[in-house]
Short mmCIF file of C-alpha atoms and ligand atoms in Angstrom, two decimals:
data_model
loop_
_atom_site.label_atom_id
_atom_site.label_comp_id
_atom_site.label_asym_id
_atom_site.label_seq_id
_atom_site.Cartn_x
_atom_site.Cartn_y
_atom_site.Cartn_z
CA UNK A 1187 14.86 1.99 -19.81
CA UNK A 1188 16.35 2.49 -16.38
CA UNK A 1189 16.69 -1.01 -14.94
CA UNK A 1190 15.42 -0.32 -11.42
CA UNK A 1191 12.13 -2.18 -10.79
CA UNK A 1192 10.18 -3.35 -7.75
CA UNK A 1193 9.04 -6.88 -8.60
CA UNK A 1194 5.92 -7.81 -6.64
CA UNK A 1195 5.32 -11.53 -6.22
CA UNK A 1196 1.59 -11.88 -5.58
CA UNK A 1197 1.88 -15.63 -4.95
CA UNK A 1198 4.23 -14.86 -2.07
CA UNK A 1199 1.66 -12.37 -0.73
CA UNK A 1200 -1.03 -15.06 -0.76
CA UNK A 1201 1.35 -17.56 0.82
CA UNK A 1202 2.19 -15.14 3.66
CA UNK A 1203 -1.47 -14.31 4.20
CA UNK A 1204 -2.24 -18.02 4.46
CA UNK A 1205 0.55 -18.39 7.02
CA UNK A 1206 -1.12 -15.66 9.11
CA UNK A 1207 -4.38 -17.61 8.92
CA UNK A 1208 -2.63 -20.86 9.91
CA UNK A 1209 -1.17 -19.14 12.98
CA UNK A 1210 -4.67 -18.21 14.11
CA UNK A 1211 -7.15 -20.74 12.75
CA UNK A 1212 -9.94 -19.54 15.10
CA UNK A 1213 -9.64 -15.89 13.98
CA UNK A 1214 -10.53 -14.03 10.86
CA UNK A 1215 -7.56 -12.14 9.49
CA UNK A 1216 -8.00 -8.60 8.29
CA UNK A 1217 -5.35 -7.98 5.63
CA UNK A 1218 -3.78 -4.61 6.45
CA UNK A 1219 -3.03 -2.82 3.19
CA UNK A 1220 -2.66 0.77 4.34
CA UNK A 1221 0.06 3.04 2.92
CA UNK A 1222 -0.44 1.59 -0.56
CA UNK A 1223 -0.06 -1.93 0.86
CA UNK A 1224 3.24 -0.97 2.52
CA UNK A 1225 4.47 0.32 -0.83
CA UNK A 1226 3.45 -2.74 -2.84
CA UNK A 1227 0.36 -1.29 -4.56
CA UNK A 1228 -2.93 -1.51 -2.65
CA UNK A 1229 -5.30 -2.39 -5.48
CA UNK A 1230 -3.09 -5.14 -6.93
CA UNK A 1231 -2.50 -6.62 -3.47
CA UNK A 1232 -6.18 -6.45 -2.54
CA UNK A 1233 -7.13 -8.11 -5.83
CA UNK A 1234 -4.63 -10.90 -5.18
CA UNK A 1235 -5.99 -11.43 -1.66
CA UNK A 1236 -9.68 -10.86 -2.26
CA UNK A 1237 -10.54 -14.55 -2.61
CA UNK A 1238 -8.78 -15.30 0.72
CA UNK A 1239 -9.28 -12.31 3.02
CA UNK A 1240 -12.67 -11.51 4.56
CA UNK A 1241 -11.78 -7.80 4.94
CA UNK A 1242 -9.06 -5.21 4.46
CA UNK A 1243 -7.64 -2.56 6.76
CA UNK A 1244 -6.57 0.94 5.70
CA UNK A 1245 -5.58 4.15 7.46
CA UNK A 1246 -8.07 6.57 5.93
CA UNK A 1247 -11.02 6.98 3.63
CA UNK A 1248 -8.85 8.05 0.67
CA UNK A 1249 -7.22 4.63 0.76
CA UNK A 1250 -10.60 2.89 1.06
CA UNK A 1251 -12.05 4.80 -1.90
CA UNK A 1252 -9.03 3.91 -4.05
CA UNK A 1253 -9.78 0.25 -3.33
CA UNK A 1254 -13.46 0.65 -4.19
CA UNK A 1255 -12.46 2.38 -7.44
CA UNK A 1256 -10.18 -0.58 -8.10
CA UNK A 1257 -13.18 -2.88 -7.89
CA UNK A 1258 -12.65 -4.25 -4.38
CA UNK A 1259 -16.02 -5.13 -2.84
CA UNK A 1260 -15.00 -6.80 0.43
CA UNK A 1261 -15.42 -4.92 3.73
CA UNK A 1262 -12.76 -2.28 4.40
CA UNK A 1263 -12.02 -1.08 7.92
CA UNK A 1264 -10.86 2.49 8.54
CA UNK A 1265 -8.36 1.69 11.29
CA UNK A 1266 -8.28 5.28 12.57
CA UNK A 1267 -11.92 5.91 11.74
CA UNK A 1268 -13.04 9.17 10.22
CA UNK A 1269 -10.98 12.36 10.34
CA UNK A 1270 -14.05 14.57 9.93
CA UNK A 1271 -17.81 14.04 10.19
CA UNK A 1272 -18.41 14.77 6.51
CA UNK A 1273 -16.82 11.39 5.65
CA UNK A 1274 -19.82 9.55 7.07
CA UNK A 1275 -22.00 9.67 3.93
CA UNK A 1276 -19.10 8.07 2.01
CA UNK A 1277 -18.59 5.49 4.75
CA UNK A 1278 -22.27 4.62 4.36
CA UNK A 1279 -22.34 4.65 0.55
CA UNK A 1280 -19.23 2.47 0.24
CA UNK A 1281 -20.12 0.19 3.15
CA UNK A 1282 -16.96 0.85 5.09
CA UNK A 1283 -16.38 -0.19 8.68
CA UNK A 1284 -15.03 2.35 11.14
CA UNK A 1285 -12.87 2.39 14.22
CA UNK A 1286 -13.82 5.00 16.82
CA UNK A 1287 -11.11 6.21 19.14
CA UNK A 1288 -12.43 9.58 20.33
CA UNK A 1289 -15.65 10.99 21.73
CA UNK A 1290 -16.19 13.36 18.80
CA UNK A 1291 -16.26 10.37 16.42
CA UNK A 1292 -18.92 8.67 18.53
CA UNK A 1293 -20.98 11.90 18.65
CA UNK A 1294 -20.71 12.29 14.86
CA UNK A 1295 -21.73 8.69 14.26
CA UNK A 1296 -24.73 8.91 16.58
CA UNK A 1297 -25.83 12.16 14.94
CA UNK A 1298 -25.77 10.54 11.50
CA UNK A 1299 -28.52 8.50 9.83
CA UNK A 1300 -26.95 5.85 7.62
CA UNK A 1301 -28.84 3.82 5.00
CA UNK A 1302 -27.71 0.71 6.84
CA UNK A 1303 -26.04 0.23 10.23
CA UNK A 1304 -22.24 0.60 10.21
CA UNK A 1305 -19.92 -2.02 11.77
CA UNK A 1306 -17.86 -0.27 14.45
CA UNK A 1307 -14.59 -1.14 16.17
CA UNK A 1308 -14.30 0.62 19.49
CA UNK A 1309 -10.65 1.38 20.04
CA UNK A 1310 -9.33 1.17 23.57
CA UNK A 1311 -5.97 2.37 24.82
CA UNK A 1312 -4.59 -0.57 26.77
CA UNK A 1313 -1.06 0.82 27.08
CA UNK A 1314 0.14 2.02 23.68
CA UNK A 1315 -0.99 5.54 24.72
CA UNK A 1316 -1.53 6.68 21.18
CA UNK A 1317 -5.18 6.31 20.05
CA UNK A 1318 -8.19 4.99 21.92
CA UNK A 1319 -10.51 5.44 24.85
CA UNK A 1320 -9.22 5.00 28.33
CA UNK A 1321 -10.04 1.56 29.70
CA UNK A 1322 -12.12 3.19 32.44
CA UNK A 1323 -14.29 5.15 30.03
CA UNK A 1324 -14.66 2.31 27.50
CA UNK A 1325 -17.71 0.62 29.14
CA UNK A 1326 -19.76 3.83 28.95
CA UNK A 1327 -18.84 4.35 25.30
CA UNK A 1328 -19.63 0.71 24.59
CA UNK A 1329 -23.11 1.19 26.12
CA UNK A 1330 -23.74 4.27 23.98
CA UNK A 1331 -22.91 2.34 20.82
CA UNK A 1332 -24.04 -1.21 21.39
CA UNK A 1333 -27.76 -0.69 20.87
CA UNK A 1334 -27.61 2.42 18.68
CA UNK A 1335 -29.52 2.06 15.38
CA UNK A 1336 -26.49 3.46 13.50
CA UNK A 1337 -24.26 0.62 14.67
CA UNK A 1338 -24.09 -2.91 13.27
CA UNK A 1339 -21.65 -5.41 14.83
CA UNK A 1340 -19.57 -3.80 17.58
CA UNK A 1341 -16.04 -4.99 18.36
CA UNK A 1342 -13.42 -4.02 20.84
CA UNK A 1343 -10.06 -3.16 19.30
CA UNK A 1344 -6.65 -2.35 20.75
CA UNK A 1345 -3.04 -2.15 19.63
CA UNK A 1346 0.07 -3.58 21.29
CA UNK A 1347 3.21 -1.56 21.93
CA UNK A 1348 5.69 -4.41 22.36
CA UNK A 1349 4.33 -7.53 20.62
CA UNK A 1350 7.59 -7.84 18.66
CA UNK A 1351 9.79 -8.02 21.77
CA UNK A 1352 10.78 -11.32 23.33
CA UNK A 1353 10.26 -9.80 26.78
CA UNK A 1354 6.50 -10.32 27.19
CA UNK A 1355 5.89 -8.39 30.40
CA UNK A 1356 4.33 -5.21 29.04
CA UNK A 1357 2.49 -7.20 26.40
CA UNK A 1358 0.94 -9.44 29.06
CA UNK A 1359 -0.11 -6.41 31.07
CA UNK A 1360 -1.94 -4.96 28.02
CA UNK A 1361 -3.44 -8.37 27.33
CA UNK A 1362 -4.86 -8.76 30.82
CA UNK A 1363 -6.45 -5.33 30.80
CA UNK A 1364 -8.17 -6.14 27.51
CA UNK A 1365 -9.35 -9.58 28.43
CA UNK A 1366 -10.90 -8.29 31.63
CA UNK A 1367 -12.67 -5.53 29.71
CA UNK A 1368 -13.88 -7.88 26.98
CA UNK A 1369 -15.27 -10.21 29.63
CA UNK A 1370 -17.21 -7.44 31.38
CA UNK A 1371 -18.70 -6.24 28.10
CA UNK A 1372 -19.02 -9.67 26.49
CA UNK A 1373 -17.25 -8.07 23.53
CA UNK A 1374 -15.59 -9.71 20.52
CA UNK A 1375 -11.95 -8.67 20.22
CA UNK A 1376 -9.55 -7.53 17.52
CA UNK A 1377 -6.03 -7.08 18.86
CA UNK A 1378 -3.24 -8.85 17.06
CA UNK A 1379 -0.91 -7.12 14.60
CA UNK A 1380 1.74 -9.24 12.79
CA UNK A 1381 4.02 -9.93 15.77
CA UNK A 1382 1.08 -10.84 18.01
CA UNK A 1383 -0.38 -13.03 15.25
CA UNK A 1384 2.96 -14.82 14.99
CA UNK A 1385 4.05 -15.07 18.59
CA UNK A 1386 1.15 -14.56 21.01
CA UNK A 1387 -1.77 -16.97 20.50
CA UNK A 1388 -3.41 -15.56 23.65
CA UNK A 1389 -3.94 -12.33 21.76
CA UNK A 1390 -5.77 -13.95 18.86
CA UNK A 1391 -9.30 -12.62 18.82
CA UNK A 1392 -12.34 -12.83 16.60
CA UNK A 1393 -10.24 -10.82 14.19
CA UNK A 1394 -6.50 -10.30 13.79
CA UNK A 1395 -4.82 -7.51 11.87
CA UNK A 1396 -1.59 -8.75 10.25
CA UNK A 1397 0.23 -6.17 8.15
CA UNK A 1398 3.95 -6.32 7.56
CA UNK A 1399 4.18 -10.12 7.69
CA UNK A 1400 1.97 -10.29 4.60
CA UNK A 1401 4.80 -8.63 2.70
CA UNK A 1402 7.33 -11.18 3.94
CA UNK A 1403 9.03 -9.18 6.65
CA UNK A 1404 9.68 -10.89 9.98
CA UNK A 1405 8.60 -8.46 12.71
CA UNK A 1406 9.85 -10.54 15.64
CA UNK A 1407 12.99 -9.78 17.60
CA UNK A 1408 13.75 -13.51 17.44
CA UNK A 1409 12.64 -15.48 14.35
CA UNK A 1410 10.47 -18.58 14.83
CA UNK A 1411 9.46 -21.56 12.66
CA UNK A 1412 6.63 -19.61 11.08
CA UNK A 1413 8.55 -16.46 10.29
CA UNK A 1414 11.21 -18.54 8.58
CA UNK A 1415 8.52 -19.59 6.07
CA UNK A 1416 7.66 -16.02 5.08
CA UNK A 1417 8.51 -15.19 1.47
CA UNK A 1418 9.57 -11.75 0.26
CA UNK A 1419 6.87 -10.06 -1.81
CA UNK A 1420 8.87 -7.08 -3.06
CA UNK A 1421 12.21 -7.64 -4.76
CA UNK A 1422 13.92 -4.36 -5.52
CA UNK A 1423 16.11 -5.12 -8.50
CA UNK A 1424 18.43 -3.12 -10.70
CA UNK A 1425 21.60 -3.59 -12.70
CA UNK A 1426 25.24 -2.59 -12.79
CA UNK A 1427 25.54 0.43 -15.10
CA UNK A 1428 29.31 1.04 -14.76
CA UNK A 1429 32.46 -0.56 -13.31
CA UNK A 1430 35.82 0.85 -12.31
CA UNK A 1431 39.11 -0.31 -10.81
CA UNK A 1432 40.52 1.57 -7.83
CA UNK A 1433 44.01 1.47 -6.36
CA UNK A 1434 44.59 1.02 -2.66
CA UNK A 1435 43.67 4.19 -0.74
CA UNK A 1436 41.35 5.69 -3.34
CA UNK A 1437 37.95 6.92 -2.09
CA UNK A 1438 34.46 6.41 -3.53
CA UNK A 1439 31.56 8.85 -3.68
CA UNK A 1440 30.52 11.94 -1.71
CA UNK A 1441 32.84 12.77 1.13
CA UNK A 1442 35.06 9.82 0.26
CA UNK A 1443 33.51 7.83 3.09
CA UNK A 1444 34.76 4.49 1.77
CA UNK A 1445 38.41 3.98 0.81
CA UNK A 1446 39.88 0.99 -0.96
CA UNK A 1447 41.95 -1.15 1.42
CA UNK A 1448 43.30 -3.09 -1.56
CA UNK A 1449 43.03 -2.94 -5.33
CA UNK A 1450 39.21 -2.94 -5.73
CA UNK A 1451 36.51 -3.18 -8.32
CA UNK A 1452 33.54 -0.87 -7.75
CA UNK A 1453 30.17 -1.33 -9.45
CA UNK A 1454 27.74 1.54 -9.92
CA UNK A 1455 24.09 0.53 -9.49
CA UNK A 1456 21.04 2.38 -10.79
CA UNK A 1457 19.24 2.98 -7.47
CA UNK A 1458 19.50 5.76 -4.94
CA UNK A 1459 17.71 7.73 -2.27
CA UNK A 1460 15.67 9.45 -4.97
CA UNK A 1461 14.07 6.03 -5.43
CA UNK A 1462 13.57 5.51 -1.70
CA UNK A 1463 16.71 3.48 -1.04
CA UNK A 1464 17.80 4.66 2.40
CA UNK A 1465 20.72 7.07 2.44
CA UNK A 1466 21.53 5.88 5.97
CA UNK A 1467 22.88 2.61 4.50
CA UNK A 1468 26.37 2.22 5.95
CA UNK A 1469 29.42 0.77 4.21
CA UNK A 1470 28.93 -2.97 4.38
CA UNK A 1471 25.16 -2.93 3.77
CA UNK A 1472 24.52 -6.15 1.82
CA UNK A 1473 23.49 -6.22 -1.84
CA UNK A 1474 23.20 -9.23 -4.16
CA UNK A 1475 25.08 -9.12 -7.46
CA UNK A 1476 24.30 -12.11 -9.68
CA UNK A 1477 22.77 -13.62 -6.55
CA UNK A 1478 26.01 -13.26 -4.56
CA UNK A 1479 26.46 -11.10 -1.50
CA UNK A 1480 28.59 -8.02 -1.65
CA UNK A 1481 28.56 -4.71 0.17
CA UNK A 1482 27.83 -1.04 -0.32
CA UNK A 1483 30.98 1.05 -0.53
CA UNK A 1484 30.45 4.79 -0.21
CA UNK A 1485 27.47 7.04 0.46
CA UNK A 1486 24.23 6.40 -1.40
CA UNK A 1487 23.59 9.12 -4.03
CA UNK A 1488 20.23 10.27 -5.35
CA UNK A 1489 20.16 8.03 -8.43
CA UNK A 1490 23.06 5.66 -7.87
CA UNK A 1491 24.88 3.65 -5.29
CA UNK A 1492 28.26 1.94 -5.32
CA UNK A 1493 29.16 -1.60 -4.35
CA UNK A 1494 32.46 -3.41 -3.85
CA UNK A 1495 32.45 -6.32 -6.31
CA UNK A 1496 36.16 -7.13 -6.06
CA UNK A 1497 35.35 -10.73 -5.11
CA UNK A 1498 32.59 -11.27 -7.65
CA UNK A 1499 34.31 -12.25 -10.89
CA UNK A 1500 31.08 -12.49 -12.85
CA UNK A 1501 30.09 -8.86 -12.13
CA UNK A 1502 29.69 -7.01 -15.42
CA UNK A 1503 27.66 -4.18 -16.90
CA UNK A 1504 24.07 -5.40 -16.90
CA UNK A 1505 24.56 -7.89 -14.05
CA UNK A 1506 21.46 -8.35 -11.92
CA UNK A 1507 21.49 -6.49 -8.60
CA UNK A 1508 19.05 -7.12 -5.75
CA UNK A 1509 18.77 -4.38 -3.14
CA UNK A 1510 16.37 -6.58 -1.11
CA UNK A 1511 14.16 -9.56 -1.85
CA UNK A 1512 14.82 -12.51 -4.13
CA UNK A 1513 17.41 -12.85 -6.89
CA UNK A 1514 16.70 -14.87 -10.01
CA UNK A 1515 19.06 -17.63 -8.75
CA UNK A 1516 16.81 -18.00 -5.68
CA UNK A 1517 19.13 -16.23 -3.21
CA UNK A 1518 17.25 -14.00 -0.80
CA UNK A 1519 18.35 -10.79 0.89
CA UNK A 1520 15.74 -10.07 3.59
CA UNK A 1521 14.53 -6.47 3.74
CA UNK A 1522 14.79 -6.81 7.53
CA UNK A 1523 18.54 -7.30 7.23
CA UNK A 1524 18.99 -4.26 4.99
CA UNK A 1525 16.90 -2.26 7.47
CA UNK A 1526 19.29 -3.08 10.31
CA UNK A 1527 22.19 -1.64 8.31
CA UNK A 1528 20.14 1.52 7.77
CA UNK A 1529 19.26 1.80 11.48
CA UNK A 1530 15.58 1.49 10.62
CA UNK A 1531 12.82 -1.10 10.15
CA UNK A 1532 11.49 -2.89 7.08
CA UNK A 1533 8.30 -0.81 7.25
CA UNK A 1534 10.12 2.41 6.35
CA UNK A 1535 12.09 0.80 3.51
CA UNK A 1536 9.02 -0.81 1.94
CA UNK A 1537 6.71 2.20 2.30
CA UNK A 1538 9.57 4.44 1.20
CA UNK A 1539 9.94 3.06 -2.34
CA UNK A 1540 9.00 6.12 -4.37
CA UNK A 1541 6.56 6.34 -7.30
CA UNK A 1542 9.51 6.76 -9.66
CA UNK A 1543 10.21 3.03 -9.24
CA UNK A 1544 7.91 0.99 -11.51
CA UNK A 1545 6.13 -1.95 -9.87
CA UNK A 1546 6.05 -5.10 -11.97
CA UNK A 1547 3.47 -7.59 -10.83
CA UNK A 1548 3.88 -11.30 -11.07
CA UNK A 1549 0.29 -12.51 -11.19
CA UNK A 1550 -0.81 -15.16 -8.71
CA UNK A 1551 -0.96 -18.64 -10.21
CA UNK A 1552 -4.56 -19.19 -9.08
C1 PLP B 3093 -0.63 -0.92 10.73
C2 PLP B 3093 -1.55 -1.53 11.71
C3 PLP B 3093 -1.57 -2.91 11.89
C4 PLP B 3093 -0.59 -3.84 11.21
O1 PLP B 3093 0.61 -3.82 11.92
P1 PLP B 3093 1.86 -4.74 11.45
O2 PLP B 3093 2.87 -4.51 12.51
O3 PLP B 3093 2.28 -4.23 10.12
O4 PLP B 3093 1.32 -6.12 11.40
C5 PLP B 3093 -2.51 -3.43 12.77
N1 PLP B 3093 -3.38 -2.62 13.42
C6 PLP B 3093 -3.38 -1.29 13.28
C7 PLP B 3093 -4.35 -0.46 14.03
C8 PLP B 3093 -2.46 -0.69 12.42
O5 PLP B 3093 -2.46 0.62 12.28
#
């Protein structure tokens, strides 16, 4: 079989989730597992976390229903709420919780008669300027919902634009707007994504919403003591399938982007952009071969990529290759580092691993 596999370490997922909880001991942490748990497999990740996490967060009802079909019974929050009113009977039947960010969603909810009241997270735009009610209109919406028979617990929710940045000025501005609003309404809050969970205790509310940190990626501009304890959950591993010697000056791959500056040994790896490995990876993007660092040489192809292994004597056909994550000798290549070489973020690399790549799950040891 083709050797490319995404190994998913479910112990590491539990460890990272517990780190999020330790950062915010007064909050409940909603495990965000949208986009197929950032590419890791939503049902498997939810199963591994179900004994720890009080609730899960997803982007849409399709994702919530897949979790219910997978046997997940914990509360699931639709972070963008419904996309059309006809989802409400399913929300009710499957006991989902909904965000509301727009007037039409509130109207639809208040025109619906659920079997039991639905927990609602009222989303406010505090400065992200993407989804949510204007801060000025939020109190009126809150009053419409707070005593409505359709509505169970009501929370105030917002999202930060710059929680990952070390410059906290815009963050603090958003924070102050929200705290003032929550005080007026006497509302419980849910604000913190991963970076705010890790770096901004002031933003910890009744609930937090960590996502990417659960998968072992450090979302902060500057790492801290907690982020250094994160463990990679996905290790994208393959093998060397061919080797060749090049003379000085000879090019590798499409367009001949990389040229040998000396006599070089080039390894061909079974992994390419057709698997979700980013074609923007520049020459020099790190890769682990037998747990040792080496670098991409030449453009990434659809099914293959090429690496300079001149300095790795042990490199042979069948040698283990790690594109990101942990090698079997314990060496780690952080997905965040690979992302920088691809001019992107870990989120796109992780969610971008295509269905063609089999996921192999390492069961949690509990
Ligand atoms: C995706 C998402 C999160 C998680 O964000 P991370 O940066 O991955 O921690 C939190 N809240 C909302 C509303 C989201 O859409």
